[in-house]
XYZ file of N, CA and C in Angstrom:
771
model
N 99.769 20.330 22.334
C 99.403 19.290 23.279
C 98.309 18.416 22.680
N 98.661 16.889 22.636
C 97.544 16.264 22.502
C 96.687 15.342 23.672
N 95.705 14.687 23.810
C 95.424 13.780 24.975
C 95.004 12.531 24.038
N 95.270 11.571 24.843
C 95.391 9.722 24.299
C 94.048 9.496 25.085
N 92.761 9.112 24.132
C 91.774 8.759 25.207
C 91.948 6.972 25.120
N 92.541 6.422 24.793
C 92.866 5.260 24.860
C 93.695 4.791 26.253
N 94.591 5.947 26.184
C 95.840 5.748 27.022
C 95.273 6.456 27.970
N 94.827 7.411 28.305
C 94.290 8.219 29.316
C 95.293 9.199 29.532
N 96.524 9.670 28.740
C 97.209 10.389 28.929
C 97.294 11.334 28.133
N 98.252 12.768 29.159
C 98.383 14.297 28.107
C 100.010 13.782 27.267
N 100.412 14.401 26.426
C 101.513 14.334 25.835
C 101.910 15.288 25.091
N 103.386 15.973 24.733
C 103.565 16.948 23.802
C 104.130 16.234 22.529
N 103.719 16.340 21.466
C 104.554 15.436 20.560
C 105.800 16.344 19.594
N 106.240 15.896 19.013
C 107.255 16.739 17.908
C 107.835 16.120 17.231
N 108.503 16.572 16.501
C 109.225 16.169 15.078
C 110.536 16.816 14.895
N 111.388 15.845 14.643
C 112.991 16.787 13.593
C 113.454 15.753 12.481
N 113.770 16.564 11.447
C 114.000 15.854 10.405
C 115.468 15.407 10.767
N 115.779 14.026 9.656
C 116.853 13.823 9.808
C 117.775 13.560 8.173
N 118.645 14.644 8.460
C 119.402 14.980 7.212
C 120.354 13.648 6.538
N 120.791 13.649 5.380
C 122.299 13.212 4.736
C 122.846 14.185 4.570
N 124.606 13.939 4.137
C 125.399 14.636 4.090
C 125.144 15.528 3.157
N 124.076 15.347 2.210
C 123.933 16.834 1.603
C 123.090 17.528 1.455
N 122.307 16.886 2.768
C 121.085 18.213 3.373
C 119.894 17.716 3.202
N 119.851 16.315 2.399
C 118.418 16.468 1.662
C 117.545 15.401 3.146
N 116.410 15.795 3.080
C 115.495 14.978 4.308
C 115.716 13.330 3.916
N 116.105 12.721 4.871
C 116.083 11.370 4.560
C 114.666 10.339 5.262
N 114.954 10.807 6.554
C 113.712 10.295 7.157
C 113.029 11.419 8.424
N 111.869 12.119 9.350
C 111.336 12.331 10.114
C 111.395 11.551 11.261
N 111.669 11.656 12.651
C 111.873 11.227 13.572
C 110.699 11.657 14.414
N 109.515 11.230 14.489
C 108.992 12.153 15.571
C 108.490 11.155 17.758
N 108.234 11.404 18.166
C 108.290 11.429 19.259
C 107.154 12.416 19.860
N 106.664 11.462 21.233
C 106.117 12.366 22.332
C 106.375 12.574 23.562
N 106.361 13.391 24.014
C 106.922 13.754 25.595
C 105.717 13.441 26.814
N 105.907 12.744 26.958
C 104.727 12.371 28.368
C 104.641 13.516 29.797
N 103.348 13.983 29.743
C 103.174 14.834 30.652
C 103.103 14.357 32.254
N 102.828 13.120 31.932
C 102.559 12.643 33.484
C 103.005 13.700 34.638
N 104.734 14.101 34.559
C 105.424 14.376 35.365
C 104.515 15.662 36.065
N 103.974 15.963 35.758
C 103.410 17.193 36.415
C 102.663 16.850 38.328
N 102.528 15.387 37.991
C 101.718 14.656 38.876
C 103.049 14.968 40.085
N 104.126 13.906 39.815
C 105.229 14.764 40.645
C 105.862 16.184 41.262
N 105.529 17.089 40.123
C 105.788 18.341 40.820
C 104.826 18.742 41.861
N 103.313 18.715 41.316
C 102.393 18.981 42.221
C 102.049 18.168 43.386
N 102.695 17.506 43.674
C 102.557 15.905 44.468
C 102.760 16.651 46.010
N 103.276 17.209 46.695
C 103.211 18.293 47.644
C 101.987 19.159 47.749
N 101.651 19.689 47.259
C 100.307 20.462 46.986
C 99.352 19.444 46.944
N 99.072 18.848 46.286
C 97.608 17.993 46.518
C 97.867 16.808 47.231
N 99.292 16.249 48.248
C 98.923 15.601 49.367
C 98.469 16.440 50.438
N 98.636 17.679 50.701
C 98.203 19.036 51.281
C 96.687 18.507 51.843
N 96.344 18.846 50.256
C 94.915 18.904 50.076
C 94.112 20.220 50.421
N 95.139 21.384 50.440
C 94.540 22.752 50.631
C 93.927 23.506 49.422
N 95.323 22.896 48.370
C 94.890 23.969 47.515
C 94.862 22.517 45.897
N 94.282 23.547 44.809
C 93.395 22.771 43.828
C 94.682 23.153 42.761
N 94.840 22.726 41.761
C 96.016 23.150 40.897
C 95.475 22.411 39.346
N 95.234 22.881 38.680
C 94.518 22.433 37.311
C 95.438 22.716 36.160
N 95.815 21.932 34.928
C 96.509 22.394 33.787
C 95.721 21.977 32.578
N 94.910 23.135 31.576
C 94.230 23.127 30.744
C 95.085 23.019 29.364
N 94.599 22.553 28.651
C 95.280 22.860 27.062
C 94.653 23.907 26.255
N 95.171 24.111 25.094
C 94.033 25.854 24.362
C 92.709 25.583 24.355
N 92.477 24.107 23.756
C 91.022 24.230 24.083
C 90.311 24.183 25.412
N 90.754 24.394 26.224
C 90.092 23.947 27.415
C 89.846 22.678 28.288
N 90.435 21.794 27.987
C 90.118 20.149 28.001
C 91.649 20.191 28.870
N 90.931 19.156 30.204
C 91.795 19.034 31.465
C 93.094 18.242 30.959
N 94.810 18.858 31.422
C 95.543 17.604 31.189
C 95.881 17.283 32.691
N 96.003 18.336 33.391
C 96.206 17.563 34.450
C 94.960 18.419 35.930
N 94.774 17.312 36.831
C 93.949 17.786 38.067
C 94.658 17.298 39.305
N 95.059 17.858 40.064
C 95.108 17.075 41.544
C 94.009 16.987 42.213
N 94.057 15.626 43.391
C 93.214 15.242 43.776
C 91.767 14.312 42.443
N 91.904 14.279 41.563
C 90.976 13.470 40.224
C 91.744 12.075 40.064
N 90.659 11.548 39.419
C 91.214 10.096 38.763
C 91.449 10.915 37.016
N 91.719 9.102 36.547
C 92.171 9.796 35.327
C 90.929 9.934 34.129
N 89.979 9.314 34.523
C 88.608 9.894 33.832
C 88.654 11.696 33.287
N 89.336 11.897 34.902
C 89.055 13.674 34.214
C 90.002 14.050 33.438
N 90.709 13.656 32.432
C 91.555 14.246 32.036
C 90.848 14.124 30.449
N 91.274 14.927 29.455
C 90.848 15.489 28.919
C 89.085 15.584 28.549
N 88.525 15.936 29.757
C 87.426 16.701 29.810
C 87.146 17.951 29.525
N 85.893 18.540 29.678
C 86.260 20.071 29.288
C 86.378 20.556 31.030
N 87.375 22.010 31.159
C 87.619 22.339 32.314
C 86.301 22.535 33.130
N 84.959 22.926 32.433
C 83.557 23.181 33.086
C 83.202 22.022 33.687
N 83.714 20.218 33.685
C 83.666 20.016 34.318
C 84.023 19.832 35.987
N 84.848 20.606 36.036
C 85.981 20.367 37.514
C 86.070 21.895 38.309
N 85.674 22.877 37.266
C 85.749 24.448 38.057
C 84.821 24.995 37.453
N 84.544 26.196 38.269
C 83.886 27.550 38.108
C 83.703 27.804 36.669
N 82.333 28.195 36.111
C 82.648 28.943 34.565
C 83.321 30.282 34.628
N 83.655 31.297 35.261
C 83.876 32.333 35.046
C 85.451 32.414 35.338
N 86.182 31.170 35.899
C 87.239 30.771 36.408
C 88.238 30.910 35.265
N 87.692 30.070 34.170
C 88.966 29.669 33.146
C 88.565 30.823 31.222
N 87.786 31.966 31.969
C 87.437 33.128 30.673
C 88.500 33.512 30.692
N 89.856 33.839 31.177
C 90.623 35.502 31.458
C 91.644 35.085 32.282
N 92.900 35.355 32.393
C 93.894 35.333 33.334
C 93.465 36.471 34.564
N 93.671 35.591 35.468
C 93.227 37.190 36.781
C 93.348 36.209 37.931
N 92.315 37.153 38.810
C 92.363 36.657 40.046
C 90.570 36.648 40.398
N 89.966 34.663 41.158
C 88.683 35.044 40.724
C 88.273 34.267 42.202
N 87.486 35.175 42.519
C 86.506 34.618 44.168
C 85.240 34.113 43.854
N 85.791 32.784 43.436
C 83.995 31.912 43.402
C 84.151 30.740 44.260
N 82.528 30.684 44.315
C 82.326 29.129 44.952
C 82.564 27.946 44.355
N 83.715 27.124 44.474
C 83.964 25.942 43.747
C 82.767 24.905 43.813
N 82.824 23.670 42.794
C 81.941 22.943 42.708
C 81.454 22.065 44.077
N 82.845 22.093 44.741
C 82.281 21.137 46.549
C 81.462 22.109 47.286
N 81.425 23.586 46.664
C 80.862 24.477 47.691
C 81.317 25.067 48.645
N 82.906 25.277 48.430
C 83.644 25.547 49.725
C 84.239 27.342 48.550
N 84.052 28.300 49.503
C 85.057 29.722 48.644
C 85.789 29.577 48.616
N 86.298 29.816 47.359
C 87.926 29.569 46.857
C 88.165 31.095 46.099
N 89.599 31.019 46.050
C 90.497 32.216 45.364
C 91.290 31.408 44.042
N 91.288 31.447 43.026
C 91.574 31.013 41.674
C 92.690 32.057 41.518
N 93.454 31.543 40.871
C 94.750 32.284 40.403
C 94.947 31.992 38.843
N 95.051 32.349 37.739
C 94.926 32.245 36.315
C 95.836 32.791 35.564
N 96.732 32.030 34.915
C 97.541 32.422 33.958
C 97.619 31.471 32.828
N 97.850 32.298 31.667
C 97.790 31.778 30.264
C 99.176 32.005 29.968
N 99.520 30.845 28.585
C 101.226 31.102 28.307
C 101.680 30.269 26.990
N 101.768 31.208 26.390
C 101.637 30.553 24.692
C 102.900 30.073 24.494
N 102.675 28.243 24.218
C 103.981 27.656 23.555
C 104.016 27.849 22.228
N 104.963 28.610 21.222
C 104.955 28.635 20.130
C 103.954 29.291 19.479
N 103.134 29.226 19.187
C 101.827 30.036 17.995
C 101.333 30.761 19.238
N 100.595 31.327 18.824
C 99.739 32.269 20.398
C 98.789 31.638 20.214
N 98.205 30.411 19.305
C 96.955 29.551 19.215
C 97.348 28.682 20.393
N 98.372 28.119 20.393
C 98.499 27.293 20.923
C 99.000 27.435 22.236
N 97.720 27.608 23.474
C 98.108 28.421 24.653
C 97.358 27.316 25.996
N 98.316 27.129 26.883
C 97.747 26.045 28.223
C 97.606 27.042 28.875
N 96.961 26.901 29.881
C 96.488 27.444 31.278
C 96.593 26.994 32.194
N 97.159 27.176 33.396
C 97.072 26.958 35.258
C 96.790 27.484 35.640
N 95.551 26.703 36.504
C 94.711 27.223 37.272
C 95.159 26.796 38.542
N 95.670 27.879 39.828
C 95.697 27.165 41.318
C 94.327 28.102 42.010
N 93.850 26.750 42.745
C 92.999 27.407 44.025
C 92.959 26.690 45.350
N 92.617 28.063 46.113
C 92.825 27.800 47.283
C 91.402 28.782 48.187
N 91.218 27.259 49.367
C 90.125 28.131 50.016
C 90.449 29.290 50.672
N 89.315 30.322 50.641
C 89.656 31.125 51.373
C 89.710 31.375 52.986
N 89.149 29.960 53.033
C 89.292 29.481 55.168
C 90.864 29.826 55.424
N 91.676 29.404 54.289
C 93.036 28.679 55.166
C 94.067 30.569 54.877
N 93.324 31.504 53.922
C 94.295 32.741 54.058
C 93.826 33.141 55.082
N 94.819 34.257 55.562
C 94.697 35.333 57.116
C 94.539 36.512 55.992
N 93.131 36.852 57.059
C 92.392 38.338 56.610
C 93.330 39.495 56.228
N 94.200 39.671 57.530
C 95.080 41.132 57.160
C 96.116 40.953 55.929
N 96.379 39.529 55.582
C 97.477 39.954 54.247
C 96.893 39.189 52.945
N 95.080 39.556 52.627
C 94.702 38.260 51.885
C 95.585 39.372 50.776
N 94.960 40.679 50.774
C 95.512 40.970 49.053
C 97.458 40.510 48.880
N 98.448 40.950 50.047
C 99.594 40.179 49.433
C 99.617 39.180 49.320
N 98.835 37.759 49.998
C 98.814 36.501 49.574
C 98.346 36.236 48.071
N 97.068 37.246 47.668
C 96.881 37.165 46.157
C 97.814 37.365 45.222
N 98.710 38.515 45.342
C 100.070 38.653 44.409
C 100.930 37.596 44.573
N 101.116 37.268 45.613
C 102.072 36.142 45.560
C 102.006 35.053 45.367
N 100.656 34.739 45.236
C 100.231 33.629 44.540
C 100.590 33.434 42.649
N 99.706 34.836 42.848
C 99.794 34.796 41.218
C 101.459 34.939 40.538
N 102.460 35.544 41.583
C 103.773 35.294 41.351
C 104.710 34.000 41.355
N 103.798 33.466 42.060
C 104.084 31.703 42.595
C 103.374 31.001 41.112
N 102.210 31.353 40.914
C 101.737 30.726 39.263
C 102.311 30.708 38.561
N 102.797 32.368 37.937
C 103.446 32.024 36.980
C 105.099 31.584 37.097
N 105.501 31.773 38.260
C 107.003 31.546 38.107
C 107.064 29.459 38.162
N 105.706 28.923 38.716
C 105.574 27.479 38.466
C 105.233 27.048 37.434
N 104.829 27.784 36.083
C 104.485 27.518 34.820
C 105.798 27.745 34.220
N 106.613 28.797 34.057
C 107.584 29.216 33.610
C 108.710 28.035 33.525
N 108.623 27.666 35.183
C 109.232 26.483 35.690
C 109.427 25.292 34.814
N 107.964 24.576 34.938
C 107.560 23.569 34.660
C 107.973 23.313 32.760
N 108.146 24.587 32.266
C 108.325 24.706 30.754
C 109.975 24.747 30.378
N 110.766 24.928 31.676
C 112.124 24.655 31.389
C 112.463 23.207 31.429
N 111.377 22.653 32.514
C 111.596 21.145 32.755
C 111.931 19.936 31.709
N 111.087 20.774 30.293
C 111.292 20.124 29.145
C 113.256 20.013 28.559
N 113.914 21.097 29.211
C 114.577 21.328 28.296
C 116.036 21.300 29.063
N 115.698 21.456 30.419
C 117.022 21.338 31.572
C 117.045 20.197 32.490
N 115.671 19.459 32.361
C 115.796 18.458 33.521
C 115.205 18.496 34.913
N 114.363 17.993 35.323
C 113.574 18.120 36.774
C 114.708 18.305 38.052
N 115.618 18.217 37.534
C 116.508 18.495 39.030
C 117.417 19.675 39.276
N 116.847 20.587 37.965
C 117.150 22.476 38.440
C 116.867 22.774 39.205
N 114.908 22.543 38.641
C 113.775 23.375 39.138
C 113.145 22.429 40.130
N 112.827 21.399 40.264
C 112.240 20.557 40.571
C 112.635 20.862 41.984
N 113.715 20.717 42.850
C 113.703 21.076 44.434
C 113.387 22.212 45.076
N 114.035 23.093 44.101
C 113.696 24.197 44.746
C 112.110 24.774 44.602
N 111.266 24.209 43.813
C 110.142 24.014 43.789
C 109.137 23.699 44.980
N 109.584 22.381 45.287
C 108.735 21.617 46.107
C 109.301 22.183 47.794
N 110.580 23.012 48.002
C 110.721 24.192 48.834
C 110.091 25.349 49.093
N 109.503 25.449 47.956
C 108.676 26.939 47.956
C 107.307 26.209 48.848
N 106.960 25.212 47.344
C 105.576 24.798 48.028
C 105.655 24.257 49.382
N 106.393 23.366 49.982
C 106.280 22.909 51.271
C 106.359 24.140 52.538
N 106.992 25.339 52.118
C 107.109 26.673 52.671
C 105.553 27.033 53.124
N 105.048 27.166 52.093
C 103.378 27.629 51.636
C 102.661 27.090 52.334
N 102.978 25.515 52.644
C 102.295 24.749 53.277
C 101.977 25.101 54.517
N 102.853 25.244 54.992
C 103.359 25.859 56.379
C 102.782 26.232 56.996
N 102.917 27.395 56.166
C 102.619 28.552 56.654
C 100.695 28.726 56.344
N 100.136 27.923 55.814
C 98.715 27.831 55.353
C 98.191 26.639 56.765
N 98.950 26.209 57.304
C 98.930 25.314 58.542
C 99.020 26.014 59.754
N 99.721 27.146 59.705
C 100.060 28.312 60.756
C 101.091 28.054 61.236
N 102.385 27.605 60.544
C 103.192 27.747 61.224
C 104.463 28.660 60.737
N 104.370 30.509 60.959
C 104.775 31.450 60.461
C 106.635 31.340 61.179
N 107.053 30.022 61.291
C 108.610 30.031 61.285
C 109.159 29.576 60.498
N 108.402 28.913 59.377
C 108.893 28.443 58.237
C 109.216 29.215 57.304
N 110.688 29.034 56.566
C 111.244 30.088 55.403
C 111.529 28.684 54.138
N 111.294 29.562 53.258
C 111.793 28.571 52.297
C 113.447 28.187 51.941
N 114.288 28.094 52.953
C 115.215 27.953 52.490
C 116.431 27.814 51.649
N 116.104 28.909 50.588
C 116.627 29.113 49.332
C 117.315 30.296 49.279
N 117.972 30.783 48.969
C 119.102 31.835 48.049
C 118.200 32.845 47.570
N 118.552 34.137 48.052
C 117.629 35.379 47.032
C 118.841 35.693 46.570
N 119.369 35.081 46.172
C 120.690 35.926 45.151
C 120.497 35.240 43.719
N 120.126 33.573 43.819
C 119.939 33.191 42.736
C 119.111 33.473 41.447
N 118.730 33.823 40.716
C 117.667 34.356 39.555
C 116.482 34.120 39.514
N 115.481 34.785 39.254
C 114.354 33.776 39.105
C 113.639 33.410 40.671
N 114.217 31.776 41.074
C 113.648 31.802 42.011
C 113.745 32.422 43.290
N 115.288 33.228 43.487
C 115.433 33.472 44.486
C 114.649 34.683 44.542
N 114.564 35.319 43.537
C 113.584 36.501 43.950
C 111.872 36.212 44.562
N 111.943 34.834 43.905
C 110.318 34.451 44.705
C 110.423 34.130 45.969
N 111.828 33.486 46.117
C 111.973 33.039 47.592
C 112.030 34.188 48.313
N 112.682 35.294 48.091
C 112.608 36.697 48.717
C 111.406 36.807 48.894
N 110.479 37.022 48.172
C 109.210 37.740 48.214
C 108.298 36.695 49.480
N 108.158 35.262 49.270
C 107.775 34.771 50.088
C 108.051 34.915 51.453
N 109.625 34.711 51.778
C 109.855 35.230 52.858
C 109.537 35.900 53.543
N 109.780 37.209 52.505
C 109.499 38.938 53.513
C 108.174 38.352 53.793
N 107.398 38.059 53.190
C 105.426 37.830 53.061
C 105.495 37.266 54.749
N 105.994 35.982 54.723
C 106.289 35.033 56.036
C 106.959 35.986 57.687
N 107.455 36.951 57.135
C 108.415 37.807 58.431
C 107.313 38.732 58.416
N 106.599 39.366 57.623
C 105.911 40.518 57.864
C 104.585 39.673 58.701
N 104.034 38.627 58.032
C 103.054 37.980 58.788
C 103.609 37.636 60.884
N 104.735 37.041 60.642
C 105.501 36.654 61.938
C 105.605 37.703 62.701
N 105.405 38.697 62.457
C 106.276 40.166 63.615
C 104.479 40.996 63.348
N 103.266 41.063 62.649
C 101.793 41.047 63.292
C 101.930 40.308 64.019
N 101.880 38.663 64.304
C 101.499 37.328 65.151
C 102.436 37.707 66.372
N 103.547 38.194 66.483
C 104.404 38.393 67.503
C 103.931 40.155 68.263
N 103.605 40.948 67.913
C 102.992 41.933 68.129
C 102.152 41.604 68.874
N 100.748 41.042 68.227
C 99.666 40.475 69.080
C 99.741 39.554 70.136
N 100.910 39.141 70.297
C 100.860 37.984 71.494
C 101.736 39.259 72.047
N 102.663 39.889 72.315
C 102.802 41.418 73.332
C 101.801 41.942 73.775
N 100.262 42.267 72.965
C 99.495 43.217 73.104
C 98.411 42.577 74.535
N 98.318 40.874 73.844
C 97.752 40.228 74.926
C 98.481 39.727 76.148
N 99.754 40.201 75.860
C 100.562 39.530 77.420
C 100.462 41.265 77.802
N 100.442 41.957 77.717
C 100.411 43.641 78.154
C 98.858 43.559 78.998
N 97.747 43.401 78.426
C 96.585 43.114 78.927
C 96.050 41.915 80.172
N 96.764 40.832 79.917
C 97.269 40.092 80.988
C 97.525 40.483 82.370
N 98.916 41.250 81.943
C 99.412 41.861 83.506
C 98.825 43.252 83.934
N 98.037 43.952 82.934
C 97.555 45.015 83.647
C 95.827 44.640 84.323
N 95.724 43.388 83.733
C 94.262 42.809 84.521
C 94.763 42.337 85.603
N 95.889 42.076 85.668
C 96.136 41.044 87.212
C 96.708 42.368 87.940
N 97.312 43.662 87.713
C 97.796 44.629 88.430
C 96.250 45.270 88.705
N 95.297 44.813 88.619
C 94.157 45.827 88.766
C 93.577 45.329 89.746
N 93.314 43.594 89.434
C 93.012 42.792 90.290
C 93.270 42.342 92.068
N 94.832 42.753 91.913
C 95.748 42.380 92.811
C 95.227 44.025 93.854
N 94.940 45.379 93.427
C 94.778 46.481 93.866
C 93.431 46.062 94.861
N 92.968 45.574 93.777
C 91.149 45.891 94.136
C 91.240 44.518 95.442
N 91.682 43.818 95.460
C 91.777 42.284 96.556
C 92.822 42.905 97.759
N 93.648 44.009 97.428
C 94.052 44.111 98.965
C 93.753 45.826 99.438
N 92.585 46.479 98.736
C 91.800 47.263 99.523
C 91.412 47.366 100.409
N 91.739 48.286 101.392
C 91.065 48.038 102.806
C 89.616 48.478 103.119
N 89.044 49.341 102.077
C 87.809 49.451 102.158
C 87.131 48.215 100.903
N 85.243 47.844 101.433
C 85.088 47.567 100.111
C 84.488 48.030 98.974
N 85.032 47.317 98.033
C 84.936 47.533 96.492
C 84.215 46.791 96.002
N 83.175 47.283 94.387
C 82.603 46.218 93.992
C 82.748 46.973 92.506
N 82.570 46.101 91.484
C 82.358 46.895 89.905
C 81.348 46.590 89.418
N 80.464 47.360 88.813
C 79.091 47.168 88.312
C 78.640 47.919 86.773
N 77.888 47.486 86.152
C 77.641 48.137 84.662
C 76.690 49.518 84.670
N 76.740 49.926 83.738
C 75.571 51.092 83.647
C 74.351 50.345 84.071
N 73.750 49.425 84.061
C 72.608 49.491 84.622
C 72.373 48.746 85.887
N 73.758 48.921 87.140
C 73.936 49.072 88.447
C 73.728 47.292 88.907
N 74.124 46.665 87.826
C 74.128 44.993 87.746
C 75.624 44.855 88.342
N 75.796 44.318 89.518
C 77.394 44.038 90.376
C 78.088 42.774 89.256
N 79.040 43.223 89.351
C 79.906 42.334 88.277
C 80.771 41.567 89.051
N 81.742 42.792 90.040
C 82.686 41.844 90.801
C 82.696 42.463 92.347
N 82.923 41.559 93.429
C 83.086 42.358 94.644
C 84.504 42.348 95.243
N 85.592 42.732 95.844
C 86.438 42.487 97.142
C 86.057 41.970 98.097
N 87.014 41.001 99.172
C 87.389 40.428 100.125
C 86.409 41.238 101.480
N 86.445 42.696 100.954
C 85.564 43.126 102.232
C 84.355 43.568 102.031
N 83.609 43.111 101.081
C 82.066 43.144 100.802
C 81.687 42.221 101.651
């Protein structure tokens, strides 16, 4: 990967020779591949504006940011995140630079040489996960990382309109459901390879969350009617009634107090 500080852009460049009929090099053809497109895939995600999605090159120097102008691009990543964020592939709970807690998701992925290695970084605050499933939201994030890097690296070679929908399905899924609305499925195939197994995994994630949220609205309609069956007792008592705390403070009375 190189960056154009002229142009303000990331690019992959390359080379193939070009033969005569008897093999010998006649001329080099080389060419660069414009990264822009990444702006499109992530274009769902950072109209969101939930979550942060960063793509580093080996050295560290930004190619792409959502939500940035194009100043930030090949900067070093210390300007835009956490230092302890972009040491290590993992999973990292720091305070981002606006000051809001975030969950970082980190994966590394060597094109060709193992020198030559980019990084994606997604984050997301930790306001918008639900407490009871943060650790499966963490795996599935980091399953959602890398299967969107993996992605994004076929894009070179099959065309944005494999991967590219069923992509912005997952993410608009995510969205969703980071909005609260646990009826959203990603509408995709778990039979298909690859993604359908993410789409599986998301799913189940989405049904297991939906049937807690559906539980708890039983538990509070159960509590409901046994306050109004208590209520309804104590109001047509024929003697009166009153309820009071341990320290003999009247809380509530009946009709015949």
């Amino acid at each position: 990967f190189i960056f154009s500080k002229s142009a303000r852009t990331a690019s992959l460049p390359y080379a193939f020779p070009v033969l005569d009929k008897q093999g010998a090099v006649r001329m080099i053809l080389g060419a660069a591949l414009n990264l822009s497109f990444f702006e499109e895939l992530f274009a769902p995600a950072s109209d969101h504006g939930a979550s942060a999605i960063v793509l580093l090159d080996h050295h560290g120097h930004i190619l792409f940011a959502t939500g940035t102008t194009g100043a930030m691009l090949g900067r070093p990543a210390g300007d835009l995140l956490p230092a302890p964020v972009t040491a290590a592939p993992g999973v990292y709970q720091q305070t981002g630079l606006d000051g809001r807690e975030m969950l970082y998701v980190v994966e590394k992925v060597a094109v060709g040489r193992e020198d030559n290695a980019f990084t994606l970084v997604m984050g997301t605050p930790e306001s918008t996960l639900f407490a009871e499933s943060r650790r499966q939201v963490m795996v599935n994030l980091a399953t959602l990382a890398a299967t969107v890097l993996f992605s994004s690296l076929l894009l070179f070679f099959y065309g944005r309109r494999v991967l590219a929908d069923p992509l912005r399905m997952l993410i608009a899924a995510t969205r969703k459901v980071s909005a609260g609305d646990l009826t959203a499925r990603t509408g995709l195939s778990h039979d298909a390879a690859d993604i359908g197994a993410l789409a599986r995994e998301i799913d189940a994630m989405i049904e297991s969350l939906a049937h807690e949220d559906r539980a708890r609205k039983v538990q509070e309609q159960q509590l409901r009617e046994s306050e109004q069956r208590f209520r309804t007792v104590i109001d047509n008592a024929a003697d009166a009634m009153y309820l009071a705390d341990l320290s003999g403070r009247i809380l509530d009375v009946n009709s015949e107090c």
